[in-house]
CSV table of C-alpha atoms in Angstrom, one decimal:
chain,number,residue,atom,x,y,z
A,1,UNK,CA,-134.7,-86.5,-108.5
A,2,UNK,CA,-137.4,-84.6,-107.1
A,3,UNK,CA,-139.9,-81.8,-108.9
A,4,UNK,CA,-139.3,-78.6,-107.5
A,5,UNK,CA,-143.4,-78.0,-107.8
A,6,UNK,CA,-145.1,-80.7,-106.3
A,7,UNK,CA,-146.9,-81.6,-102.5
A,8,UNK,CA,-144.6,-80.2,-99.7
A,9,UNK,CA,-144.8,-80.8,-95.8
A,10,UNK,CA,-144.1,-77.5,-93.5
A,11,UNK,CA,-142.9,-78.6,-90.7
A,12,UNK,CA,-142.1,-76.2,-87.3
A,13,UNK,CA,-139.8,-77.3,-85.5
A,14,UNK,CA,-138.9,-76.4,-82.0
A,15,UNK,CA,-136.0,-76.7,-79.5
A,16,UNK,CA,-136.8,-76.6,-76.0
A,17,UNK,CA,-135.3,-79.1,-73.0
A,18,UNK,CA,-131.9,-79.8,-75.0
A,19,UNK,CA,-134.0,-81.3,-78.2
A,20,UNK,CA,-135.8,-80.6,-81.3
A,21,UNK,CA,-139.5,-81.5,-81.4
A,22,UNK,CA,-141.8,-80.7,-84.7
A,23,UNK,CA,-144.3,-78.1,-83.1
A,24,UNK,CA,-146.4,-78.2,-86.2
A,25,UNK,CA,-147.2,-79.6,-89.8
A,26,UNK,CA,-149.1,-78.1,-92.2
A,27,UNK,CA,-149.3,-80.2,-95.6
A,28,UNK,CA,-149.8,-78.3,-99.3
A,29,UNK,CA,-150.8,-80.3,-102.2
A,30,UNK,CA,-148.9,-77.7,-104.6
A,31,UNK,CA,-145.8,-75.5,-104.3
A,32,UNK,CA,-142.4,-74.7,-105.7
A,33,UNK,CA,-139.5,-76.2,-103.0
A,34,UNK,CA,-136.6,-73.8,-103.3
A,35,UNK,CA,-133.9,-75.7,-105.5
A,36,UNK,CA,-131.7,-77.9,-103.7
A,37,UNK,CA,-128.3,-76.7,-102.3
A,38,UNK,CA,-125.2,-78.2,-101.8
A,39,UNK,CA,-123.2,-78.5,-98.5
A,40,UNK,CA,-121.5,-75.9,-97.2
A,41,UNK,CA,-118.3,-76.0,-99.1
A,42,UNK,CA,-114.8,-75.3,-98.6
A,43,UNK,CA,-113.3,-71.8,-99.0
A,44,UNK,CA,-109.4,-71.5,-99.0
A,45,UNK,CA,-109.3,-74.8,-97.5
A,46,UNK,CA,-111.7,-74.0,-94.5
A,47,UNK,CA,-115.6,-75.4,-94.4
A,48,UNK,CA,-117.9,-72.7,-94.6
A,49,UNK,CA,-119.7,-72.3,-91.2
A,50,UNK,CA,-123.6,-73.4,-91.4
A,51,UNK,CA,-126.4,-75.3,-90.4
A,52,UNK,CA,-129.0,-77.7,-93.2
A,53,UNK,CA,-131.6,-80.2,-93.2
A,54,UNK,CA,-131.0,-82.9,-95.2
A,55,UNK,CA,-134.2,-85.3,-96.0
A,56,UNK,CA,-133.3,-88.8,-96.9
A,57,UNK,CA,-135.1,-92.1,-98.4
A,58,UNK,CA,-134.3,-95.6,-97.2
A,59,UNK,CA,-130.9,-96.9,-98.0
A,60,UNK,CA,-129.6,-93.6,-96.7
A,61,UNK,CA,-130.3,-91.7,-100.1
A,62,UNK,CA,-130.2,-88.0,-100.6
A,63,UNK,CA,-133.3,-86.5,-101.9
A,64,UNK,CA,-132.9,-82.7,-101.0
A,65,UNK,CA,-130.8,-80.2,-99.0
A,66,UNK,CA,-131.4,-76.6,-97.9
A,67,UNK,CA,-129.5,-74.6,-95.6
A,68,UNK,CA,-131.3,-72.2,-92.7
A,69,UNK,CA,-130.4,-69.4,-91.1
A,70,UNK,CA,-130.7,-69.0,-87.4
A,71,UNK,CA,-130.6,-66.3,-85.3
A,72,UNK,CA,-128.9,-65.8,-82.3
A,73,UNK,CA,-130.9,-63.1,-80.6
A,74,UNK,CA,-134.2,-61.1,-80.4
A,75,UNK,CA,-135.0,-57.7,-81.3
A,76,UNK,CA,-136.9,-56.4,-77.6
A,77,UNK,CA,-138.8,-53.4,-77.1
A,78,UNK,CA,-137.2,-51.5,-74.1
A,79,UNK,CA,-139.6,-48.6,-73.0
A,80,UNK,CA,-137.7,-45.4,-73.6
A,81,UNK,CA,-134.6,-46.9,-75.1
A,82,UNK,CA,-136.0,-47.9,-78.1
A,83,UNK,CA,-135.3,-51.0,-79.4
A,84,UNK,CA,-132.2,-53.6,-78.5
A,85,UNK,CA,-130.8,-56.7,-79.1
A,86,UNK,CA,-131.0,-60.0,-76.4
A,87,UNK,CA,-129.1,-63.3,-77.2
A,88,UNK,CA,-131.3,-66.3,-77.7
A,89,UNK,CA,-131.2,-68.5,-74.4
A,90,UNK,CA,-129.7,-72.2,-75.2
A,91,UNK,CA,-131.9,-73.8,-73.6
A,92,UNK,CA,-135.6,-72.9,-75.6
A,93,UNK,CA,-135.5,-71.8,-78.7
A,94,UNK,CA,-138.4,-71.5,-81.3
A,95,UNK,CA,-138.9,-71.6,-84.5
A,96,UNK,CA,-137.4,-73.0,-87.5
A,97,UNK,CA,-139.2,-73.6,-90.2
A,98,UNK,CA,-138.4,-76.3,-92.7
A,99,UNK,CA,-140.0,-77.1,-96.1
A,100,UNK,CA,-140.0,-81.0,-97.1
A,101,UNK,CA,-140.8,-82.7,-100.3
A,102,UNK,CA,-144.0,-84.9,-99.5
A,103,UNK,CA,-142.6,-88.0,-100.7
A,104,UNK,CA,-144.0,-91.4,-99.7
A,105,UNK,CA,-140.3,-92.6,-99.8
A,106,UNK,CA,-139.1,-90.0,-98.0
A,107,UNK,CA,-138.4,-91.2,-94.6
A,108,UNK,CA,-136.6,-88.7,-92.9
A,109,UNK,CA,-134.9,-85.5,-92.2
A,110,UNK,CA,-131.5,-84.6,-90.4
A,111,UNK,CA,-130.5,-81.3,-89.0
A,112,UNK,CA,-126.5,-80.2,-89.5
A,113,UNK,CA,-124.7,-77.2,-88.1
A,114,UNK,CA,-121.2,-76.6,-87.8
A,115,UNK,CA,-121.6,-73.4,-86.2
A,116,UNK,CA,-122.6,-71.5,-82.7
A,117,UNK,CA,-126.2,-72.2,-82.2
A,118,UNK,CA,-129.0,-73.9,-80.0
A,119,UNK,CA,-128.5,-76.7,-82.2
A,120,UNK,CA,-124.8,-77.6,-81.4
A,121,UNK,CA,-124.6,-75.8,-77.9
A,122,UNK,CA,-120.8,-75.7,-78.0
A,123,UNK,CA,-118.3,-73.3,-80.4
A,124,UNK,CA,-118.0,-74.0,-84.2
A,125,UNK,CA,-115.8,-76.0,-85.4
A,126,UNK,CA,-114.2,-76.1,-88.6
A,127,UNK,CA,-113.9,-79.6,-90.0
A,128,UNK,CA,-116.7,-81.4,-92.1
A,129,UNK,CA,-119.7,-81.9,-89.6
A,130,UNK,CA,-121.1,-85.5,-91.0
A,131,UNK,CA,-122.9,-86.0,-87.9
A,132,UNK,CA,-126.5,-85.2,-87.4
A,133,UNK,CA,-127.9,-83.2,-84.9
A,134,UNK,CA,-131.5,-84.3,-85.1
A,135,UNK,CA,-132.9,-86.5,-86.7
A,136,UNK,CA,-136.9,-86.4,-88.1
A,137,UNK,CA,-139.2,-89.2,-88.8
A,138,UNK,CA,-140.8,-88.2,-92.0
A,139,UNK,CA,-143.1,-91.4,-91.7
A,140,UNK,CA,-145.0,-89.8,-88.7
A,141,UNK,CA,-147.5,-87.4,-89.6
A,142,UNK,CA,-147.5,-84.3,-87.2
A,143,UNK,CA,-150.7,-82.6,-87.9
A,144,UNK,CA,-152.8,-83.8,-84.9
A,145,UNK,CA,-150.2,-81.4,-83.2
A,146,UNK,CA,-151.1,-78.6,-80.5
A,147,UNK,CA,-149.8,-76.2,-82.5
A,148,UNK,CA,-152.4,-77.0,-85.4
A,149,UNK,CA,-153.8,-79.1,-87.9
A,150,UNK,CA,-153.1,-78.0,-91.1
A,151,UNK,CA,-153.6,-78.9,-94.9
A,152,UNK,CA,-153.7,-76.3,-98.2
């Protein structure tokens, strides 16, 4: 069972060309991981629409689960009109942010969604999604990344 205060990997991740790459890591030696969740669960016999990271050790063991939130368009500034909504293209996407426990058996992290997104590029659907979407390796370290080295 992990410590929810302990070193944590923040990893950027970014969907461009039809797949997920991790644009950035930035490691911190202290800080509280939100608590773990469970999966989206059922509600009057229907799965709960969502999308969650999942990071694993070897032997395909759970160590901790969070579910995101993305969005599916842009607030734009349109000169006098104000402000407005665009959707999100499909095809680039950027960023979501995902906080890891910096385990040495941690080995790595999978991305679920059941729902509309960049991640899935098709409609929901409403059975149990089981199947990854991408899959991190937590064994790589990412901070020699363009995007930025980073340790706190």
């Amino acid at each position: 069972e992990i410590e929810m205060l302990g070193p944590v990997r923040r990893l950027e991740l970014s969907f461009a060309n039809h797949q997920w790459i991790v644009r950035r890591e930035v490691r911190v030696n202290r800080m509280r991981l939100p608590v773990m969740q469970p999966r989206p669960e059922l509600e009057n016999g229907r799965e709960l629409l969502g999308t969650w990271y999942e990071v694993y050790a070897k032997g395909n063991r759970l160590l901790y689960r969070r579910r995101v939130f993305l969005p599916d368009s842009l607030e734009i500034l349109d000169p006098g009109k104000g402000i407005k909504r665009e959707p999100l293209p499909l095809d680039r996407w950027d960023v979501l942010e995902i906080l890891v426990p910096n385990l040495a058996e941690a080995v790595e992290v999978r991305l679920f969604s059941n729902e509309t997104s960049p991640l899935t590029k098709s409609p929901p659907t409403r059975g149990r999604s089981d199947s990854s979407v991408a899959t991190i390796d937590l064994q790589q370290d990412y901070r020699d990344r363009k995007g930025g080295p980073g340790e706190s």
